[in-house]
CSV table of C-alpha atoms and ligand atoms in Angstrom, one decimal:
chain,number,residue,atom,x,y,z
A,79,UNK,CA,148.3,142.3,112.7
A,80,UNK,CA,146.4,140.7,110.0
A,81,UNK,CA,144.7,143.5,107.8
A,82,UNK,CA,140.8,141.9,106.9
A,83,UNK,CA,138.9,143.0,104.1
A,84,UNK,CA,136.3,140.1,104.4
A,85,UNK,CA,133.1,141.8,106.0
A,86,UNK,CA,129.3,140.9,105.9
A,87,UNK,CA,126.0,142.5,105.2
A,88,UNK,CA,122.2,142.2,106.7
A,89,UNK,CA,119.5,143.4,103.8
A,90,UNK,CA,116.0,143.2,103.5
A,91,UNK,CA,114.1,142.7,100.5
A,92,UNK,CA,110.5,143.0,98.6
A,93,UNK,CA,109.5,144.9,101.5
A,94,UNK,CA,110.8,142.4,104.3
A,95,UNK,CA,109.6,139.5,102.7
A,96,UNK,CA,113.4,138.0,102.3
A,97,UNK,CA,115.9,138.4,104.8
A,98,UNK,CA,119.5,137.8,103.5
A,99,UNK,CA,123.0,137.8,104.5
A,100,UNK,CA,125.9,138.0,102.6
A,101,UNK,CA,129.5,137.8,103.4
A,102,UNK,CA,133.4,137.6,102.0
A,103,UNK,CA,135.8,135.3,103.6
A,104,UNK,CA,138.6,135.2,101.3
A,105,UNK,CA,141.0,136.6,104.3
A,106,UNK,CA,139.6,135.0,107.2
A,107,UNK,CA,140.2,131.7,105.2
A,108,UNK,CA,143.3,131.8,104.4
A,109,UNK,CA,144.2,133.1,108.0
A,110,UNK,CA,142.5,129.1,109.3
A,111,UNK,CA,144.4,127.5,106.3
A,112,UNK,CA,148.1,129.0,107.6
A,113,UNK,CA,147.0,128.5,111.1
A,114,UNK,CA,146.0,125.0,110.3
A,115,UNK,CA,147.7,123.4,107.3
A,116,UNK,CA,145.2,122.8,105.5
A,117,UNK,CA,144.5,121.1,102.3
A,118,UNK,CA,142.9,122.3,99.3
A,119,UNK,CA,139.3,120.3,100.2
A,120,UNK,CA,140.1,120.5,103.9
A,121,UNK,CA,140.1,124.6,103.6
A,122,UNK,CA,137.3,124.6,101.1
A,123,UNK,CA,135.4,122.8,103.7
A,124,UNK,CA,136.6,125.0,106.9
A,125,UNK,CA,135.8,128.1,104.7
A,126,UNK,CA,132.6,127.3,103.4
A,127,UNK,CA,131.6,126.3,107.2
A,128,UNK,CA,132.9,129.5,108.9
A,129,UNK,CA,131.2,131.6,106.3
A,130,UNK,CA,127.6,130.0,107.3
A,131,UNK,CA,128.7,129.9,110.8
A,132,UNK,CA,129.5,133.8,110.5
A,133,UNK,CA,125.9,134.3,108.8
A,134,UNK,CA,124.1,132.1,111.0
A,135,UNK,CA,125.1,133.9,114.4
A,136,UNK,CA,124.2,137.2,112.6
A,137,UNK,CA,120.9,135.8,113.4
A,138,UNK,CA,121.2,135.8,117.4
A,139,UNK,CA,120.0,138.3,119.6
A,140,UNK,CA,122.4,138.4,122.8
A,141,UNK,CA,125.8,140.2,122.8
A,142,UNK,CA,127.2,137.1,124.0
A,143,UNK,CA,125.5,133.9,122.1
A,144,UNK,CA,127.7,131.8,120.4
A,145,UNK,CA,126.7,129.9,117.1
A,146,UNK,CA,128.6,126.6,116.7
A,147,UNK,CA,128.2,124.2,113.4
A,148,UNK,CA,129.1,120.5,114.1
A,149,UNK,CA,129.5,118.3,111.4
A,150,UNK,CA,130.6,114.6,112.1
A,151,UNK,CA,131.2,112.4,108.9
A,152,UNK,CA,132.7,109.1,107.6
A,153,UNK,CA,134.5,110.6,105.3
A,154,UNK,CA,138.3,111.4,105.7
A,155,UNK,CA,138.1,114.7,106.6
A,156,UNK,CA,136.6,113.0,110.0
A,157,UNK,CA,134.4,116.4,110.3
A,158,UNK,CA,134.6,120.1,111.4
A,159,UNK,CA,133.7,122.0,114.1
A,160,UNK,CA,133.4,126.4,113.7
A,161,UNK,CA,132.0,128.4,116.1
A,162,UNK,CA,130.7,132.0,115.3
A,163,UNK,CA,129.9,135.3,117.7
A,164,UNK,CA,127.5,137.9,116.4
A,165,UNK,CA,130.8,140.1,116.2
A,166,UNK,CA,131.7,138.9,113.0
A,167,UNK,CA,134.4,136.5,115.3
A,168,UNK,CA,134.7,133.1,113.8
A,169,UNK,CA,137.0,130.1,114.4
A,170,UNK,CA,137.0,126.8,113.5
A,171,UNK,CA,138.8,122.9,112.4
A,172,UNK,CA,138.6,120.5,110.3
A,173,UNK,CA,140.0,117.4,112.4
A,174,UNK,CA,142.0,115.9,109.5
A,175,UNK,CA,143.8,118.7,107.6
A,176,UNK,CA,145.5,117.3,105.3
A,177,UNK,CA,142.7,115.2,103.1
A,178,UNK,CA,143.7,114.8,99.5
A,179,UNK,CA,140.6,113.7,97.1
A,180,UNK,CA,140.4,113.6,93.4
A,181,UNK,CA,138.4,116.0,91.8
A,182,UNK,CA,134.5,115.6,91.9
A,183,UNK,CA,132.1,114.8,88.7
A,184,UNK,CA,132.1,118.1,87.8
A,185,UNK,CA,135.7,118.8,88.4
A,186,UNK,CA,135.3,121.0,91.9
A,187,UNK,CA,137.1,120.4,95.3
A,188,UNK,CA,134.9,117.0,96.5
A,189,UNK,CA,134.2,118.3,100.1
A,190,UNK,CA,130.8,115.9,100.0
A,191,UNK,CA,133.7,113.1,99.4
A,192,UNK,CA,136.0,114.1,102.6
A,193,UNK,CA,133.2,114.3,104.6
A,194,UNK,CA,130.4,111.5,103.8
A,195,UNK,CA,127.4,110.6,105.4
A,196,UNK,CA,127.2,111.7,108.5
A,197,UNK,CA,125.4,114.7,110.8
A,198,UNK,CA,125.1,118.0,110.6
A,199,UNK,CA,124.5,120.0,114.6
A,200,UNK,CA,123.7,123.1,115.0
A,201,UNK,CA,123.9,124.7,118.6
A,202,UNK,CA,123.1,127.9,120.0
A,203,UNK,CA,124.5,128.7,122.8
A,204,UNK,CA,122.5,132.1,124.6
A,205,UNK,CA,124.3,131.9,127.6
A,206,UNK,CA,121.4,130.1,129.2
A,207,UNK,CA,122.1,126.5,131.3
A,208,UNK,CA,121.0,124.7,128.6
A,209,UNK,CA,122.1,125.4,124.7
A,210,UNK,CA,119.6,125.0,121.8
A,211,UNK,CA,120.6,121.7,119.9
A,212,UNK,CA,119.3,120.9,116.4
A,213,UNK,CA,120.7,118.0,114.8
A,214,UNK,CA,120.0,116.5,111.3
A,215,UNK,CA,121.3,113.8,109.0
A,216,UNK,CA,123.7,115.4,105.8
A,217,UNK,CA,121.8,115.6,102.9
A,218,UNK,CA,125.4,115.6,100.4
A,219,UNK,CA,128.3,116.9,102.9
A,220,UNK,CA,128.7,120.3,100.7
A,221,UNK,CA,127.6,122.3,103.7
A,222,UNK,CA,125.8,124.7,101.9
A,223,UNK,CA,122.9,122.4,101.0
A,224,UNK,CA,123.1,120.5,104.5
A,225,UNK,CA,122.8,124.3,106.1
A,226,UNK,CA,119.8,124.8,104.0
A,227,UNK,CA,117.7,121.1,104.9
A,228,UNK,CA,118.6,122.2,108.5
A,229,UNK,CA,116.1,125.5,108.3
A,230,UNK,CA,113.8,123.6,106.2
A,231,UNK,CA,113.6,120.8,108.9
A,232,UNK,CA,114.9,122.2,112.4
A,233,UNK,CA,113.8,125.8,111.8
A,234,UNK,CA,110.6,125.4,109.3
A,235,UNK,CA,112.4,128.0,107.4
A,236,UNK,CA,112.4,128.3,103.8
A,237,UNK,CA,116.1,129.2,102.6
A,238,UNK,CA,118.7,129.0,100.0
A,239,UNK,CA,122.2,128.7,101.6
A,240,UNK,CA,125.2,129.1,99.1
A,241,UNK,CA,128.7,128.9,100.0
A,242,UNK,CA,131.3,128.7,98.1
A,243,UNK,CA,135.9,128.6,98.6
A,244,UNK,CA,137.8,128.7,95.6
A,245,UNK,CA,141.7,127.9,95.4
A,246,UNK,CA,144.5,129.6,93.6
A,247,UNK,CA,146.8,127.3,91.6
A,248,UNK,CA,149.4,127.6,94.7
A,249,UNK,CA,146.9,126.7,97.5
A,250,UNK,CA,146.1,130.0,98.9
A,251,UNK,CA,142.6,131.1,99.0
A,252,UNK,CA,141.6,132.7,96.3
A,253,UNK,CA,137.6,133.8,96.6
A,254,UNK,CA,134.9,132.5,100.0
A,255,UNK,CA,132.2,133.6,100.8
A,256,UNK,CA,128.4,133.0,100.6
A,257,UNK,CA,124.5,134.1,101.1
A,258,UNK,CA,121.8,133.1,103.3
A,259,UNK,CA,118.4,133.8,101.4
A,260,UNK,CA,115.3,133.6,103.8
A,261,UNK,CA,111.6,134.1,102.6
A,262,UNK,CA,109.1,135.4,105.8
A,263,UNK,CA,106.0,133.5,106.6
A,264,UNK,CA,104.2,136.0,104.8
A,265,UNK,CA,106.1,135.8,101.7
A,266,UNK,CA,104.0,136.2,98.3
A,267,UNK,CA,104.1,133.4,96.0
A,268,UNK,CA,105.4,136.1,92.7
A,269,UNK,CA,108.4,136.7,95.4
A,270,UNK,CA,109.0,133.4,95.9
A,271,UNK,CA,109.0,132.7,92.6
A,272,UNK,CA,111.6,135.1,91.5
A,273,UNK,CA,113.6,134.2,94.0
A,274,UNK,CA,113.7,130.8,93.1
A,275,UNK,CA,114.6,131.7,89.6
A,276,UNK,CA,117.6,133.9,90.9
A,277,UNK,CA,119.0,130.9,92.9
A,278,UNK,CA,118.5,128.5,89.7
A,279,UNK,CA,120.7,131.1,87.3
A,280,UNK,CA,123.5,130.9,90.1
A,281,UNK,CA,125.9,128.6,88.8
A,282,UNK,CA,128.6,129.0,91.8
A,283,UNK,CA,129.3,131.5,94.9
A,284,UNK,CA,132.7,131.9,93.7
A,285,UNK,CA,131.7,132.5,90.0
A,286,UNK,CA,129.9,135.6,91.3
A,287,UNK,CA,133.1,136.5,93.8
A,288,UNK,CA,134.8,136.4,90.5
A,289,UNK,CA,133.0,138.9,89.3
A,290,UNK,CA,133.3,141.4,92.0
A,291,UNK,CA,134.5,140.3,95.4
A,292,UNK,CA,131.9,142.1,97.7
A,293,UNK,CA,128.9,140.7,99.7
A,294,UNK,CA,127.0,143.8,97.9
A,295,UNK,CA,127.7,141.9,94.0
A,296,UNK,CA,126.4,138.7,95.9
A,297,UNK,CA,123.3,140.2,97.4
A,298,UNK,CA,122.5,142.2,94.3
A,299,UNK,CA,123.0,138.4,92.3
A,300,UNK,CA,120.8,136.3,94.3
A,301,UNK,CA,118.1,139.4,94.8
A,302,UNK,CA,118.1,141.0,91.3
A,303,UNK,CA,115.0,142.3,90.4
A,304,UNK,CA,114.3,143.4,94.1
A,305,UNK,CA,114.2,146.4,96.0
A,306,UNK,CA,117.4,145.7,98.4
A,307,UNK,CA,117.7,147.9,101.7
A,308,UNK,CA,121.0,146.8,103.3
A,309,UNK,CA,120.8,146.9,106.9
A,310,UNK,CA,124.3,146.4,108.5
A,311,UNK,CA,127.2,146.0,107.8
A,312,UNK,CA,129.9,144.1,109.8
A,313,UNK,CA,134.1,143.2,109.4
A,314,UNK,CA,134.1,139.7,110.0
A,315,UNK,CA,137.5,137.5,111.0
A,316,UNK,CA,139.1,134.8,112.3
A,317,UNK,CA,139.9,135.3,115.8
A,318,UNK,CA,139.9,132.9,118.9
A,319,UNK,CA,139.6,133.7,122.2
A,320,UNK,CA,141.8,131.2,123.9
A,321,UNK,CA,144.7,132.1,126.5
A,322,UNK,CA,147.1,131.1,128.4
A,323,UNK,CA,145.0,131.7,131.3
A,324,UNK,CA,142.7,129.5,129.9
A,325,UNK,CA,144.7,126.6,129.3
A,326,UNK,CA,146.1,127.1,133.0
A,327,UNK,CA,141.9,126.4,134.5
A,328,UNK,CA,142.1,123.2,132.6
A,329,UNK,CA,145.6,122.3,133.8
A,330,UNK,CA,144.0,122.5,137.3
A,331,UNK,CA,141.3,120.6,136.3
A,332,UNK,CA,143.6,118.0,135.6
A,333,UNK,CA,144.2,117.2,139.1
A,334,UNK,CA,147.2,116.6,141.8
A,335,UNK,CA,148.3,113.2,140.4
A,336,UNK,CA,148.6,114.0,137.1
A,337,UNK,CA,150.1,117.0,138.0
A,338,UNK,CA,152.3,115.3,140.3
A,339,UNK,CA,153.4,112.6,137.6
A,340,UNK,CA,154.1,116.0,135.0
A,341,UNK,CA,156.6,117.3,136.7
A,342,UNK,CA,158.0,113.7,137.9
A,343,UNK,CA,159.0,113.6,134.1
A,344,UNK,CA,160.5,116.6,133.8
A,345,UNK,CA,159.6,117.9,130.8
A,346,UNK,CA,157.9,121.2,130.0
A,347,UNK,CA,154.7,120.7,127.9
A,348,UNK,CA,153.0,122.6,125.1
A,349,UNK,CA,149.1,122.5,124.6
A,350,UNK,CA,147.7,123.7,121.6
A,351,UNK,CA,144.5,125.2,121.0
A,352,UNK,CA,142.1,123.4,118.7
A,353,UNK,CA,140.0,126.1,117.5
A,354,UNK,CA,143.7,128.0,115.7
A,355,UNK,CA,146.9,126.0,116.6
A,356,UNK,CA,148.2,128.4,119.1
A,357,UNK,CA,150.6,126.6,121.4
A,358,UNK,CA,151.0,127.3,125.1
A,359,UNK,CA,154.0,126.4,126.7
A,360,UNK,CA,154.0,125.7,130.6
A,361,UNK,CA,157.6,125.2,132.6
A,362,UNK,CA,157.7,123.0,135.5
A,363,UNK,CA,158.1,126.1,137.3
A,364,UNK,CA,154.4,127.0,136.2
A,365,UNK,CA,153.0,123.6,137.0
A,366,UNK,CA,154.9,123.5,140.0
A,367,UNK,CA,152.9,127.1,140.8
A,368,UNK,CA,149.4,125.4,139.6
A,369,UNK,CA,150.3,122.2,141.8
A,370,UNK,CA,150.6,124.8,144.8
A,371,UNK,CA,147.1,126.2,143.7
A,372,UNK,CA,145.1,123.0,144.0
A,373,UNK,CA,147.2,122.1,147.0
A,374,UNK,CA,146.4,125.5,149.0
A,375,UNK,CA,142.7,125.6,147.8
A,376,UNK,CA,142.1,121.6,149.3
B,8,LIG,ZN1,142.7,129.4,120.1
């Protein structure tokens, strides 16, 4: 079993004024770079959106809502999709791993390059018929600022999102992780100017990580010169929930013929799961046994 030491915290600060959210990801990234292959930009993108993700369904109320960031771009990376529980469970793909870029301007991983112009959606599902769906345009494909003109725009609510994945010279993670900084309706304009002069003296996520790789160093960064009350705290990981079980209901769903014309080839299949490249392997004795299903339940 993978041992995680990424987790997240909740605070509260300048007597409820700011909510916040902070969390490592170092761990859980890397686990979704093996699982995946991912490149260096493609992995930086994946870990910055499963960190928000993670933070973002923090936020929801029922045991079992589900949090999902979709981001669909021009750019080579072709976009992401993570989905977050408020378990600390995150998972998540980029759909073209292995993205190569040059360097940006100011010589970071360009993860606004791989993924363009584009949209950023935002759905919550709360177990309901219908999911909540906010969708806006990418302001620069970073993630981080795209997560923070979605509260300003879908959510009215004033926040600084960072994020941040940095790379060891091999292509392991090295540091991710990142902060969600929300100011309350009734937030006095001395907090919010302090807070805004924290979040200008940040220079990067990682930068802080660097420092000291614990969602407290990053919550005591972007809130210095507030009273802090943390209020949970929470292992996060990577974890999917898919099966074997599962991939059987959606073999069904495929129907008689194409069951039929499966096993006509003779040739066992694999399916692979999207969300973390597990691969499920069914015989033709299996789809022979799922062919019997459909036929004894019509
Ligand atoms: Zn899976």
């Amino acid at each position: 079993m993978e041992q995680y030491k990424d987790y997240m915290l909740r605070a509260v600060a300048a007597e409820a004024q700011i909510r916040a959210f902070a969390v490592t990801a170092r761990d859980l990234t890397e686990t979704a770079r093996r699982a995946h292959n991912t490149s260096p930009i493609a992995t930086a993108a994946l870990g910055r959106a499963m960190s928000g993700a993670l933070m973002m369904a923090e936020m929801l109320k029922g045991p079992r809502d589900l949090l999902t960031l979709q981001i669909d771009g021009d750019g080579p990376l072709q976009g992401l999709v993570v989905t977050a529980d408020n378990h600390g469970h995150v998972k998540g793909y980029v759909r073209n791993p292995a993205v190569i870029l040059p360097p940006n301007a100011s010589g970071h991983l360009n993860v606004g390059g791989a993924i363009g112009k584009g949209t950023l959606t935002v759905i919550r599902d709360m177990n309901l018929k219908d999911p909540y769906i906010g969708q806006i345009p990418l302001v620069t494909g970073e993630i981080a600022e795209d997560l923070t003109a979605y509260y300003a725009q879908s959510e009215q609510i004033p926040s600084a999102v960072g994020l941040g994945v940095l790379m060891n010279k091999e292509n392991t993670v090295r540091r991710a992780g990142g902060f969600v900084v929300q100011l309350m309706p009734f937030a006095e304009e001395t907090v919010i100017a302090r807070l805004e002069e924290n979040i200008r003296k940040i220079s990067s996520v990682t930068s802080i990580l660097e420092e000291e790789n614990t969602p407290e160093h990053l919550l005591k960064t972007v809130l210095a010169g507030f009273d802090v009350q943390i209020t949970s705290e929470e292992d996060v990981s990577f974890s999917c929930n898919c099966s074997k079980e599962r991939f059987e209901r959606g073999l069904l769903l495929l129907g008689k013929e194409e069951l039929e014309s499966i096993i006509r080839e003779g040739k066992e299949i694999d399916l692979t799961c999207q969300f973390c490249s597990s691969t499920y392997r069914f015989s033709l004795e299996e789809i022979r046994g799922i062919l019997e299903k459909i036929s004894t339940s019509s």
